[in-house]
PDB file of C-alpha atoms in Angstrom:
ATOM      1  CA  MET A1129       0.000   0.000   0.000  1.00 96.00           C
ATOM      2  CA  LYS A1130       0.862   3.647  -0.310  1.00 98.00           C
ATOM      3  CA  LEU A1131      -0.052   5.451   2.925  1.00 98.00           C
ATOM      4  CA  LEU A1132      -0.106   9.156   3.743  1.00 98.00           C
ATOM      5  CA  PHE A1133       0.022  10.372   7.357  1.00 98.00           C
ATOM      6  CA  VAL A1134      -1.129  13.929   8.035  1.00 98.00           C
ATOM      7  CA  VAL A1135       0.838  14.744  11.176  1.00 98.00           C
ATOM      8  CA  ASP A1136       2.371  17.555  13.173  1.00 97.00           C
ATOM      9  CA  PRO A1137       5.983  18.422  12.171  1.00 98.00           C
ATOM     10  CA  LEU A1138       8.035  15.217  11.991  1.00 97.00           C
ATOM     11  CA  ALA A1139      10.914  16.677  13.987  1.00 96.00           C
ATOM     12  CA  GLY A1140       8.599  17.138  16.964  1.00 96.00           C
ATOM     13  CA  LEU A1141       7.302  13.560  17.061  1.00 97.00           C
ATOM     14  CA  LYS A1142       8.813  11.420  19.818  1.00 95.00           C
ATOM     15  CA  ALA A1143      10.039   8.080  18.559  1.00 96.00           C
ATOM     16  CA  TYR A1144       9.663   6.380  21.941  1.00 95.00           C
ATOM     17  CA  LYS A1145       6.034   7.341  22.604  1.00 95.00           C
ATOM     18  CA  ASP A1146       4.099   8.743  19.652  1.00 97.00           C
ATOM     19  CA  SER A1147       1.480   6.399  18.252  1.00 98.00           C
ATOM     20  CA  SER A1148       1.874   7.978  14.808  1.00 98.00           C
ATOM     21  CA  VAL A1149       5.509   6.816  14.767  1.00 98.00           C
ATOM     22  CA  ALA A1150       4.400   3.317  15.806  1.00 98.00           C
ATOM     23  CA  MET A1151       1.882   3.276  12.949  1.00 98.00           C
ATOM     24  CA  MET A1152       4.489   4.288  10.367  1.00 98.00           C
ATOM     25  CA  ARG A1153       6.999   1.742  11.657  1.00 98.00           C
ATOM     26  CA  ALA A1154       4.386  -1.035  11.566  1.00 98.00           C
ATOM     27  CA  ALA A1155       3.414  -0.080   8.020  1.00 98.00           C
ATOM     28  CA  ALA A1156       7.068  -0.057   6.914  1.00 97.00           C
ATOM     29  CA  ARG A1157       7.645  -3.499   8.459  1.00 96.00           C
ATOM     30  CA  ARG A1158       4.735  -4.785   6.386  1.00 96.00           C
ATOM     31  CA  GLY A1159       6.292  -3.425   3.186  1.00 97.00           C
ATOM     32  CA  HIS A1160       4.142  -0.363   2.614  1.00 98.00           C
ATOM     33  CA  ALA A1161       5.319   2.974   1.230  1.00 98.00           C
ATOM     34  CA  ILE A1162       5.132   5.724   3.858  1.00 98.00           C
ATOM     35  CA  TYR A1163       4.532   9.403   3.153  1.00 98.00           C
ATOM     36  CA  ALA A1164       3.941  12.293   5.544  1.00 98.00           C
ATOM     37  CA  THR A1165       2.547  15.795   5.231  1.00 98.00           C
ATOM     38  CA  GLU A1166       1.182  18.524   7.476  1.00 98.00           C
ATOM     39  CA  ALA A1167      -2.316  19.974   7.415  1.00 98.00           C
ATOM     40  CA  ARG A1168      -0.892  23.315   6.244  1.00 97.00           C
ATOM     41  CA  HIS A1169       0.442  21.625   3.087  1.00 98.00           C
ATOM     42  CA  LEU A1170      -2.998  20.464   1.917  1.00 98.00           C
ATOM     43  CA  PHE A1171      -4.440  22.372  -1.043  1.00 98.00           C
ATOM     44  CA  ILE A1172      -7.075  22.133  -3.773  1.00 98.00           C
ATOM     45  CA  ARG A1173      -6.291  22.562  -7.447  1.00 97.00           C
ATOM     46  CA  ASP A1174      -8.672  21.910 -10.334  1.00 97.00           C
ATOM     47  CA  GLY A1175     -11.120  20.333  -7.911  1.00 97.00           C
ATOM     48  CA  PHE A1176      -8.675  17.776  -6.478  1.00 98.00           C
ATOM     49  CA  ALA A1177      -7.167  17.687  -3.015  1.00 98.00           C
ATOM     50  CA  ARG A1178      -3.390  17.567  -3.145  1.00 98.00           C
ATOM     51  CA  ALA A1179      -0.433  17.917  -0.791  1.00 98.00           C
ATOM     52  CA  ALA A1180       3.335  18.237  -0.775  1.00 98.00           C
ATOM     53  CA  CYS A1181       4.341  14.878   0.707  1.00 98.00           C
ATOM     54  CA  ALA A1182       7.625  13.609   2.120  1.00 98.00           C
ATOM     55  CA  ALA A1183       8.529  10.038   1.173  1.00 98.00           C
ATOM     56  CA  LEU A1184       9.940   8.504   4.350  1.00 98.00           C
ATOM     57  CA  GLU A1185      12.446   5.804   5.070  1.00 97.00           C
ATOM     58  CA  VAL A1186      11.394   4.676   8.545  1.00 97.00           C
ATOM     59  CA  GLN A1187      13.871   3.231  11.040  1.00 92.00           C
ATOM     60  CA  PRO A1188      13.440   1.390  14.394  1.00 91.00           C
ATOM     61  CA  ASP A1189      15.808   3.608  16.418  1.00 90.00           C
ATOM     62  CA  ASP A1190      15.528   7.135  17.849  1.00 90.00           C
ATOM     63  CA  ASP A1191      16.707   8.618  14.539  1.00 93.00           C
ATOM     64  CA  TRP A1192      13.517   7.130  13.204  1.00 97.00           C
ATOM     65  CA  TYR A1193      12.996   8.698   9.785  1.00 97.00           C
ATOM     66  CA  HIS A1194      14.836   9.986   6.744  1.00 97.00           C
ATOM     67  CA  VAL A1195      13.148  12.033   4.020  1.00 98.00           C
ATOM     68  CA  ALA A1196      14.001  10.357   0.730  1.00 97.00           C
ATOM     69  CA  HIS A1197      12.336  13.021  -1.408  1.00 97.00           C
ATOM     70  CA  THR A1198       9.360  15.382  -1.456  1.00 97.00           C
ATOM     71  CA  GLU A1199       6.704  15.325  -4.142  1.00 97.00           C
ATOM     72  CA  THR A1200       3.211  16.693  -4.697  1.00 98.00           C
ATOM     73  CA  PHE A1201       0.477  14.051  -4.905  1.00 98.00           C
ATOM     74  CA  THR A1202      -3.263  13.952  -5.376  1.00 98.00           C
ATOM     75  CA  LEU A1203      -4.608  12.439  -2.163  1.00 98.00           C
ATOM     76  CA  LYS A1204      -6.803   9.916  -3.951  1.00 97.00           C
ATOM     77  CA  ASP A1205      -3.594   8.281  -5.229  1.00 96.00           C
ATOM     78  CA  PHE A1206      -2.940   6.901  -1.730  1.00 98.00           C
ATOM     79  CA  ASN A1207      -4.563   3.713  -0.460  1.00 97.00           C
ATOM     80  CA  ALA A1208      -5.342   5.536   2.779  1.00 98.00           C
ATOM     81  CA  VAL A1209      -4.845   9.005   4.252  1.00 98.00           C
ATOM     82  CA  VAL A1210      -4.459   8.854   8.035  1.00 98.00           C
ATOM     83  CA  MET A1211      -5.310  12.140   9.771  1.00 98.00           C
ATOM     84  CA  ARG A1212      -3.178  12.397  12.935  1.00 98.00           C
ATOM     85  CA  THR A1213      -2.893  16.131  13.567  1.00 97.00           C
ATOM     86  CA  ASP A1214      -3.193  16.894  17.287  1.00 94.00           C
ATOM     87  CA  PRO A1215      -5.840  19.236  18.738  1.00 90.00           C
ATOM     88  CA  PRO A1216      -6.821  21.912  19.488  1.00 89.00           C
ATOM     89  CA  VAL A1217      -9.700  21.586  17.067  1.00 90.00           C
ATOM     90  CA  ASP A1218      -9.454  25.209  16.030  1.00 91.00           C
ATOM     91  CA  THR A1219     -10.271  27.020  12.786  1.00 94.00           C
ATOM     92  CA  ASP A1220      -7.148  25.708  11.037  1.00 96.00           C
ATOM     93  CA  TYR A1221      -7.961  22.145  12.062  1.00 95.00           C
ATOM     94  CA  LEU A1222     -11.558  22.449  10.865  1.00 96.00           C
ATOM     95  CA  LEU A1223     -10.440  23.922   7.540  1.00 97.00           C
ATOM     96  CA  ALA A1224      -8.094  20.957   7.104  1.00 98.00           C
ATOM     97  CA  THR A1225     -11.041  18.584   7.566  1.00 98.00           C
ATOM     98  CA  HIS A1226     -12.893  20.425   4.804  1.00 98.00           C
ATOM     99  CA  LEU A1227      -9.943  19.958   2.453  1.00 98.00           C
ATOM    100  CA  LEU A1228      -9.803  16.287   3.436  1.00 98.00           C
ATOM    101  CA  GLY A1229     -13.522  16.134   2.712  1.00 98.00           C
ATOM    102  CA  VAL A1230     -12.762  17.184  -0.851  1.00 98.00           C
ATOM    103  CA  ALA A1231     -10.142  14.409  -0.981  1.00 98.00           C
ATOM    104  CA  GLU A1232     -12.790  11.944   0.195  1.00 98.00           C
ATOM    105  CA  ALA A1233     -15.195  13.183  -2.489  1.00 98.00           C
ATOM    106  CA  ASN A1234     -12.377  12.659  -5.034  1.00 98.00           C
ATOM    107  CA  GLY A1235     -12.205   9.000  -3.934  1.00 97.00           C
ATOM    108  CA  ALA A1236      -9.582   9.053  -1.169  1.00 98.00           C
ATOM    109  CA  ARG A1237     -10.021   6.873   1.918  1.00 98.00           C
ATOM    110  CA  VAL A1238      -9.496   9.233   4.865  1.00 98.00           C
ATOM    111  CA  LEU A1239      -9.164   7.871   8.411  1.00 98.00           C
ATOM    112  CA  ASN A1240     -10.906   9.089  10.495  1.00 97.00           C
ATOM    113  CA  ARG A1241     -13.537  10.436   8.123  1.00 97.00           C
ATOM    114  CA  PRO A1242     -13.364  14.232   7.917  1.00 98.00           C
ATOM    115  CA  ALA A1243     -17.037  14.634   8.771  1.00 97.00           C
ATOM    116  CA  CYS A1244     -16.685  12.668  11.999  1.00 96.00           C
ATOM    117  CA  LEU A1245     -13.694  14.799  13.034  1.00 96.00           C
ATOM    118  CA  ARG A1246     -15.997  17.820  12.760  1.00 94.00           C
ATOM    119  CA  ASP A1247     -19.183  16.263  14.098  1.00 94.00           C
ATOM    120  CA  PHE A1248     -17.919  14.471  17.201  1.00 95.00           C
ATOM    121  CA  ASN A1249     -16.313  16.757  19.717  1.00 94.00           C
ATOM    122  CA  GLU A1250     -14.184  14.543  21.962  1.00 94.00           C
ATOM    123  CA  LYS A1251     -15.856  15.777  25.139  1.00 95.00           C
ATOM    124  CA  LEU A1252     -19.430  16.115  23.867  1.00 97.00           C
ATOM    125  CA  ALA A1253     -19.491  12.755  22.071  1.00 97.00           C
ATOM    126  CA  ILE A1254     -20.063  10.985  25.400  1.00 98.00           C
ATOM    127  CA  LEU A1255     -23.543  12.519  25.502  1.00 97.00           C
ATOM    128  CA  ASN A1256     -24.535   9.862  22.944  1.00 97.00           C
ATOM    129  CA  PHE A1257     -24.122   7.292  25.737  1.00 98.00           C
ATOM    130  CA  PRO A1258     -25.887   8.688  28.830  1.00 97.00           C
ATOM    131  CA  ALA A1259     -26.005   5.293  30.559  1.00 97.00           C
ATOM    132  CA  PHE A1260     -22.207   5.246  30.801  1.00 98.00           C
ATOM    133  CA  ILE A1261     -21.385   8.763  31.995  1.00 98.00           C
ATOM    134  CA  ALA A1262     -21.186  10.566  35.342  1.00 97.00           C
ATOM    135  CA  PRO A1263     -23.506  13.541  36.004  1.00 98.00           C
ATOM    136  CA  THR A1264     -22.476  16.079  33.359  1.00 98.00           C
ATOM    137  CA  LEU A1265     -23.246  19.696  32.527  1.00 98.00           C
ATOM    138  CA  VAL A1266     -22.276  21.698  29.453  1.00 98.00           C
ATOM    139  CA  SER A1267     -22.717  25.445  29.855  1.00 98.00           C
ATOM    140  CA  ALA A1268     -21.053  28.840  29.565  1.00 97.00           C
ATOM    141  CA  ASP A1269     -23.085  30.169  32.504  1.00 97.00           C
ATOM    142  CA  ALA A1270     -21.035  30.405  35.711  1.00 95.00           C
ATOM    143  CA  ALA A1271     -24.215  30.504  37.794  1.00 95.00           C
ATOM    144  CA  GLU A1272     -25.455  27.271  36.203  1.00 97.00           C
ATOM    145  CA  ILE A1273     -22.092  25.640  36.825  1.00 97.00           C
ATOM    146  CA  GLY A1274     -22.256  26.946  40.411  1.00 96.00           C
ATOM    147  CA  ARG A1275     -25.603  25.216  40.918  1.00 97.00           C
ATOM    148  CA  PHE A1276     -24.115  21.992  39.517  1.00 97.00           C
ATOM    149  CA  LEU A1277     -21.222  22.332  41.972  1.00 97.00           C
ATOM    150  CA  ALA A1278     -23.634  22.951  44.857  1.00 97.00           C
ATOM    151  CA  GLU A1279     -25.414  19.721  43.962  1.00 97.00           C
ATOM    152  CA  HIS A1280     -22.319  17.527  43.593  1.00 97.00           C
ATOM    153  CA  HIS A1281     -19.843  19.350  45.920  1.00 96.00           C
ATOM    154  CA  ASP A1282     -16.765  18.192  43.990  1.00 97.00           C
ATOM    155  CA  ILE A1283     -16.499  18.553  40.198  1.00 97.00           C
ATOM    156  CA  ILE A1284     -14.117  18.625  37.256  1.00 97.00           C
ATOM    157  CA  VAL A1285     -14.374  21.455  34.724  1.00 97.00           C
ATOM    158  CA  LYS A1286     -12.658  21.416  31.342  1.00 95.00           C
ATOM    159  CA  PRO A1287     -12.654  23.165  27.958  1.00 94.00           C
ATOM    160  CA  LEU A1288     -14.206  21.361  25.009  1.00 92.00           C
ATOM    161  CA  THR A1289     -11.375  21.714  22.486  1.00 85.00           C
ATOM    162  CA  GLU A1290      -8.096  20.899  24.270  1.00 82.00           C
ATOM    163  CA  MET A1291      -6.085  17.712  24.839  1.00 76.00           C
ATOM    164  CA  GLY A1292      -3.520  16.241  27.219  1.00 74.00           C
ATOM    165  CA  GLY A1293      -5.224  17.539  30.352  1.00 77.00           C
ATOM    166  CA  SER A1294      -4.881  21.182  29.308  1.00 84.00           C
ATOM    167  CA  GLY A1295      -7.285  23.496  31.116  1.00 89.00           C
ATOM    168  CA  ILE A1296      -8.740  20.836  33.456  1.00 93.00           C
ATOM    169  CA  PHE A1297      -9.537  21.963  37.015  1.00 95.00           C
ATOM    170  CA  ARG A1298     -11.037  20.287  40.053  1.00 94.00           C
ATOM    171  CA  LEU A1299     -13.446  22.572  41.926  1.00 96.00           C
ATOM    172  CA  THR A1300     -15.000  22.251  45.370  1.00 95.00           C
ATOM    173  CA  LEU A1301     -17.394  24.535  47.196  1.00 93.00           C
ATOM    174  CA  ALA A1302     -14.528  25.851  49.328  1.00 92.00           C
ATOM    175  CA  ASP A1303     -12.259  26.742  46.403  1.00 93.00           C
ATOM    176  CA  PRO A1304     -11.432  30.484  46.669  1.00 92.00           C
ATOM    177  CA  ASN A1305     -10.454  30.597  42.980  1.00 92.00           C
ATOM    178  CA  ARG A1306     -13.726  29.179  41.694  1.00 92.00           C
ATOM    179  CA  ASN A1307     -15.023  32.375  40.084  1.00 93.00           C
ATOM    180  CA  ALA A1308     -11.692  33.200  38.446  1.00 95.00           C
ATOM    181  CA  ILE A1309     -11.356  29.685  37.036  1.00 95.00           C
ATOM    182  CA  LEU A1310     -14.847  29.736  35.575  1.00 96.00           C
ATOM    183  CA  GLU A1311     -14.385  33.240  34.145  1.00 95.00           C
ATOM    184  CA  THR A1312     -11.169  32.100  32.458  1.00 95.00           C
ATOM    185  CA  LEU A1313     -12.510  28.819  31.066  1.00 96.00           C
ATOM    186  CA  THR A1314     -15.820  30.281  29.862  1.00 96.00           C
ATOM    187  CA  ARG A1315     -14.212  33.528  28.668  1.00 95.00           C
ATOM    188  CA  CYS A1316     -16.542  35.436  30.947  1.00 95.00           C
ATOM    189  CA  GLY A1317     -19.580  33.505  29.816  1.00 95.00           C
ATOM    190  CA  ASP A1318     -18.908  33.428  26.072  1.00 96.00           C
ATOM    191  CA  ARG A1319     -17.750  29.808  25.701  1.00 96.00           C
ATOM    192  CA  ALA A1320     -19.378  26.591  26.928  1.00 97.00           C
ATOM    193  CA  ILE A1321     -17.309  24.179  28.998  1.00 97.00           C
ATOM    194  CA  MET A1322     -17.993  20.748  30.478  1.00 97.00           C
ATOM    195  CA  ALA A1323     -18.471  20.047  34.173  1.00 97.00           C
ATOM    196  CA  GLN A1324     -18.598  16.507  35.531  1.00 97.00           C
ATOM    197  CA  ARG A1325     -18.961  15.081  39.002  1.00 97.00           C
ATOM    198  CA  TYR A1326     -15.483  14.289  40.359  1.00 97.00           C
ATOM    199  CA  LEU A1327     -14.698  10.563  40.192  1.00 96.00           C
ATOM    200  CA  PRO A1328     -12.402   9.481  43.038  1.00 95.00           C
ATOM    201  CA  GLU A1329     -11.549   6.343  41.042  1.00 95.00           C
ATOM    202  CA  ILE A1330      -9.097   8.551  39.143  1.00 94.00           C
ATOM    203  CA  LYS A1331      -6.538   7.417  41.745  1.00 92.00           C
ATOM    204  CA  ASP A1332      -6.582   4.028  39.962  1.00 92.00           C
ATOM    205  CA  GLY A1333      -6.084   5.654  36.584  1.00 93.00           C
ATOM    206  CA  ASP A1334      -7.798   7.299  33.649  1.00 95.00           C
ATOM    207  CA  LYS A1335      -8.130   4.278  31.366  1.00 97.00           C
ATOM    208  CA  ARG A1336      -7.595   4.627  27.605  1.00 97.00           C
ATOM    209  CA  ILE A1337      -9.432   1.932  25.631  1.00 98.00           C
ATOM    210  CA  LEU A1338      -8.741   1.754  21.902  1.00 98.00           C
ATOM    211  CA  LEU A1339     -11.215   0.829  19.159  1.00 98.00           C
ATOM    212  CA  ILE A1340      -9.827  -0.046  15.719  1.00 98.00           C
ATOM    213  CA  ASP A1341     -12.313  -0.429  12.857  1.00 98.00           C
ATOM    214  CA  GLY A1342     -15.017  -1.616  15.231  1.00 97.00           C
ATOM    215  CA  GLU A1343     -12.758  -4.007  17.168  1.00 98.00           C
ATOM    216  CA  VAL A1344     -11.859  -3.531  20.830  1.00 98.00           C
ATOM    217  CA  VAL A1345      -8.161  -3.710  21.727  1.00 98.00           C
ATOM    218  CA  PRO A1346      -8.078  -6.161  24.687  1.00 97.00           C
ATOM    219  CA  TRP A1347      -5.785  -4.015  26.850  1.00 98.00           C
ATOM    220  CA  ALA A1348      -6.462  -0.642  28.459  1.00 98.00           C
ATOM    221  CA  LEU A1349      -3.790   1.897  29.337  1.00 97.00           C
ATOM    222  CA  ALA A1350      -4.401   3.305  32.823  1.00 96.00           C
ATOM    223  CA  ARG A1351      -2.841   6.764  33.191  1.00 94.00           C
ATOM    224  CA  ILE A1352      -2.101   7.150  36.922  1.00 92.00           C
ATOM    225  CA  PRO A1353      -1.933  10.713  38.295  1.00 85.00           C
ATOM    226  CA  GLN A1354       1.087  11.971  40.171  1.00 78.00           C
ATOM    227  CA  ALA A1355       0.696  12.566  43.900  1.00 72.00           C
ATOM    228  CA  GLY A1356      -1.321  15.736  44.429  1.00 65.00           C
ATOM    229  CA  GLU A1357      -2.582  15.781  40.814  1.00 67.00           C
ATOM    230  CA  THR A1358      -6.116  15.092  39.563  1.00 69.00           C
ATOM    231  CA  ARG A1359      -5.139  14.557  35.910  1.00 65.00           C
ATOM    232  CA  GLY A1360      -3.877  11.184  34.750  1.00 65.00           C
ATOM    233  CA  ASN A1361      -2.892  12.371  31.258  1.00 66.00           C
ATOM    234  CA  LEU A1362       0.639  11.349  30.314  1.00 69.00           C
ATOM    235  CA  ALA A1363       1.207  14.912  29.091  1.00 66.00           C
ATOM    236  CA  ALA A1364       0.392  16.074  32.620  1.00 60.00           C
ATOM    237  CA  GLY A1365       2.933  13.736  34.228  1.00 71.00           C
ATOM    238  CA  GLY A1366       0.809  10.621  34.683  1.00 78.00           C
ATOM    239  CA  THR A1367       2.391   7.174  34.565  1.00 89.00           C
ATOM    240  CA  ALA A1368       1.158   4.459  32.218  1.00 93.00           C
ATOM    241  CA  ARG A1369       0.066   0.974  33.262  1.00 96.00           C
ATOM    242  CA  ALA A1370      -1.357  -1.476  30.729  1.00 97.00           C
ATOM    243  CA  GLN A1371      -4.046  -3.752  32.123  1.00 97.00           C
ATOM    244  CA  PRO A1372      -6.762  -6.113  30.855  1.00 97.00           C
ATOM    245  CA  LEU A1373     -10.190  -4.628  30.307  1.00 98.00           C
ATOM    246  CA  SER A1374     -12.558  -4.987  33.239  1.00 97.00           C
ATOM    247  CA  ALA A1375     -16.053  -6.388  32.648  1.00 98.00           C
ATOM    248  CA  ARG A1376     -17.441  -2.837  32.752  1.00 97.00           C
ATOM    249  CA  ASP A1377     -14.727  -1.559  30.390  1.00 98.00           C
ATOM    250  CA  ARG A1378     -15.705  -4.226  27.887  1.00 98.00           C
ATOM    251  CA  VAL A1379     -19.421  -3.436  28.156  1.00 98.00           C
ATOM    252  CA  ILE A1380     -18.706   0.230  27.400  1.00 98.00           C
ATOM    253  CA  ALA A1381     -16.263  -0.507  24.577  1.00 98.00           C
ATOM    254  CA  GLU A1382     -18.454  -3.106  22.873  1.00 98.00           C
ATOM    255  CA  ALA A1383     -21.441  -0.760  22.992  1.00 98.00           C
ATOM    256  CA  ILE A1384     -19.516   2.103  21.385  1.00 98.00           C
ATOM    257  CA  ALA A1385     -17.454   0.115  18.836  1.00 98.00           C
ATOM    258  CA  PRO A1386     -20.251  -0.505  16.272  1.00 98.00           C
ATOM    259  CA  TRP A1387     -21.472   3.090  16.650  1.00 98.00           C
ATOM    260  CA  ALA A1388     -17.960   4.366  15.987  1.00 98.00           C
ATOM    261  CA  LYS A1389     -17.532   2.183  12.906  1.00 97.00           C
ATOM    262  CA  ASP A1390     -20.937   3.169  11.534  1.00 97.00           C
ATOM    263  CA  HIS A1391     -19.981   6.852  11.823  1.00 96.00           C
ATOM    264  CA  GLY A1392     -16.616   6.535  10.063  1.00 96.00           C
ATOM    265  CA  ILE A1393     -14.508   6.583  13.231  1.00 98.00           C
ATOM    266  CA  PHE A1394     -11.814   4.071  12.268  1.00 98.00           C
ATOM    267  CA  LEU A1395      -9.737   4.738  15.405  1.00 98.00           C
ATOM    268  CA  ALA A1396     -11.187   5.909  18.714  1.00 98.00           C
ATOM    269  CA  GLY A1397      -9.713   6.266  22.167  1.00 98.00           C
ATOM    270  CA  LEU A1398     -12.257   5.930  24.958  1.00 98.00           C
ATOM    271  CA  ASP A1399     -11.397   7.455  28.323  1.00 97.00           C
ATOM    272  CA  VAL A1400     -12.943   5.638  31.277  1.00 98.00           C
ATOM    273  CA  ILE A1401     -12.548   6.508  34.968  1.00 97.00           C
ATOM    274  CA  GLY A1402     -13.895   3.825  37.265  1.00 96.00           C
ATOM    275  CA  ASP A1403     -17.138   2.757  35.609  1.00 97.00           C
ATOM    276  CA  CYS A1404     -17.762   6.021  33.750  1.00 98.00           C
ATOM    277  CA  LEU A1405     -17.022   7.086  30.192  1.00 98.00           C
ATOM    278  CA  THR A1406     -15.455  10.564  30.202  1.00 97.00           C
ATOM    279  CA  GLU A1407     -14.293  11.175  26.597  1.00 96.00           C
ATOM    280  CA  ILE A1408     -14.361   9.660  23.106  1.00 97.00           C
ATOM    281  CA  ASN A1409     -11.144  10.739  21.385  1.00 96.00           C
ATOM    282  CA  VAL A1410     -11.254  10.764  17.582  1.00 97.00           C
ATOM    283  CA  THR A1411      -8.518  13.197  16.489  1.00 96.00           C
ATOM    284  CA  SER A1412      -5.205  11.518  17.368  1.00 95.00           C
ATOM    285  CA  PRO A1413      -5.761   8.806  20.007  1.00 96.00           C
ATOM    286  CA  THR A1414      -2.536   7.532  21.513  1.00 95.00           C
ATOM    287  CA  GLY A1415      -1.332   4.761  23.844  1.00 96.00           C
ATOM    288  CA  PHE A1416      -0.121   2.332  21.169  1.00 98.00           C
ATOM    289  CA  GLN A1417       3.507   2.174  22.231  1.00 97.00           C
ATOM    290  CA  GLU A1418       2.893   1.824  25.969  1.00 97.00           C
ATOM    291  CA  ILE A1419       0.397  -1.026  25.526  1.00 98.00           C
ATOM    292  CA  THR A1420       2.693  -2.841  23.108  1.00 98.00           C
ATOM    293  CA  ALA A1421       5.780  -2.457  25.308  1.00 97.00           C
ATOM    294  CA  GLN A1422       4.021  -3.732  28.426  1.00 97.00           C
ATOM    295  CA  THR A1423       1.876  -6.522  26.966  1.00 98.00           C
ATOM    296  CA  GLY A1424       3.411  -7.598  23.661  1.00 97.00           C
ATOM    297  CA  HIS A1425       0.112  -6.868  21.891  1.00 98.00           C
ATOM    298  CA  ASP A1426       1.219  -4.936  18.794  1.00 98.00           C
ATOM    299  CA  VAL A1427      -1.480  -2.274  18.533  1.00 98.00           C
ATOM    300  CA  ALA A1428       0.124  -0.546  15.553  1.00 98.00           C
ATOM    301  CA  ALA A1429       0.276  -3.840  13.624  1.00 98.00           C
ATOM    302  CA  GLN A1430      -3.430  -4.358  14.402  1.00 98.00           C
ATOM    303  CA  PHE A1431      -4.137  -0.852  13.096  1.00 98.00           C
ATOM    304  CA  ILE A1432      -2.236  -1.374   9.823  1.00 98.00           C
ATOM    305  CA  ALA A1433      -3.775  -4.827   9.333  1.00 98.00           C
ATOM    306  CA  ALA A1434      -7.222  -3.243   9.641  1.00 98.00           C
ATOM    307  CA  ILE A1435      -6.304  -0.706   6.958  1.00 98.00           C
ATOM    308  CA  GLU A1436      -5.102  -3.561   4.746  1.00 97.00           C
ATOM    309  CA  ARG A1437      -8.391  -5.431   5.158  1.00 94.00           C
ATOM    310  CA  GLY A1438     -10.346  -2.309   4.300  1.00 88.00           C
ATOM    311  CA  CYS A1439      -8.264  -1.659   1.199  1.00 83.00           C
ATOM    312  CA  SER A1440      -8.680  -5.235   0.010  1.00 69.00           C
ATOM    313  CA  THR A1441     -12.473  -4.816  -0.042  1.00 60.00           C
ATOM    314  CA  MET A1442     -12.617  -1.191  -1.208  1.00 53.00           C
ATOM    315  CA  VAL A1443     -13.736  -0.451  -4.753  1.00 45.00           C
ATOM    316  CA  ARG A1444     -11.701   2.545  -5.889  1.00 47.00           C
ATOM    317  CA  PRO A1445     -13.103   4.933  -8.514  1.00 41.00           C
TER     318      PRO A1445
END
């Protein structure tokens, strides 16, 4: 196959932890041609989505890639285009999904589908599964959030467009900074945020469960917070522990997997704390390398094999 990865700048990817690197290495091991581009290099000419793409020679060590040459391609010429640009889902990100939508209309196979990247906010998507979530409020109104806090006494508040634990706060009734935090997050009432009842099970980890083309990866990655921290995100200093799915984890994952596949979400990362679903990540879910290193289950190989199966059954225009 000929695969294109739309990623953040290659020099900034970390060979030891980034799932995008694991994907490219797995694809190279299976004999596929690997290309990379950035969202800013996408463009439309004569009705076709194109990009300046770097042909990569991918290596297993820390010096993990070499650019063999750069060439402009029409995106439909690739067997699959894998969108892996990190949030925030800002105007530039959304515009990139529109350009990828043109590529899809041209006949390209884009993973995840551009429409689902726009339609399913990673925080709000959980509202499709009310049976699995903790008490949740979405509002820009500080007074409404205050009433939610008065009801639950201990809550988490977070912006709707960030990643890696950015902008997440734990609030209690006694917090003297409550008003300032809410003013900052809501931009003085102009932007909705999410509030959820605090889940003390976070001490046992914020579990990442991966779905690949409707299949549930059998291992979760528990992100354990540092002492004195409420965020388990690895970007916020959490430590990673791979573990088998609990019975509840599997119920949640198997309920969401067919929904995700039906909506064009080829890869999803579910976040589960205790028994509650907290996020459905669709932009650039990670955790591949940690699960593989600790369990021997090669998540990236599973991902590439799923792309191969899809390409073998796809009728190209």
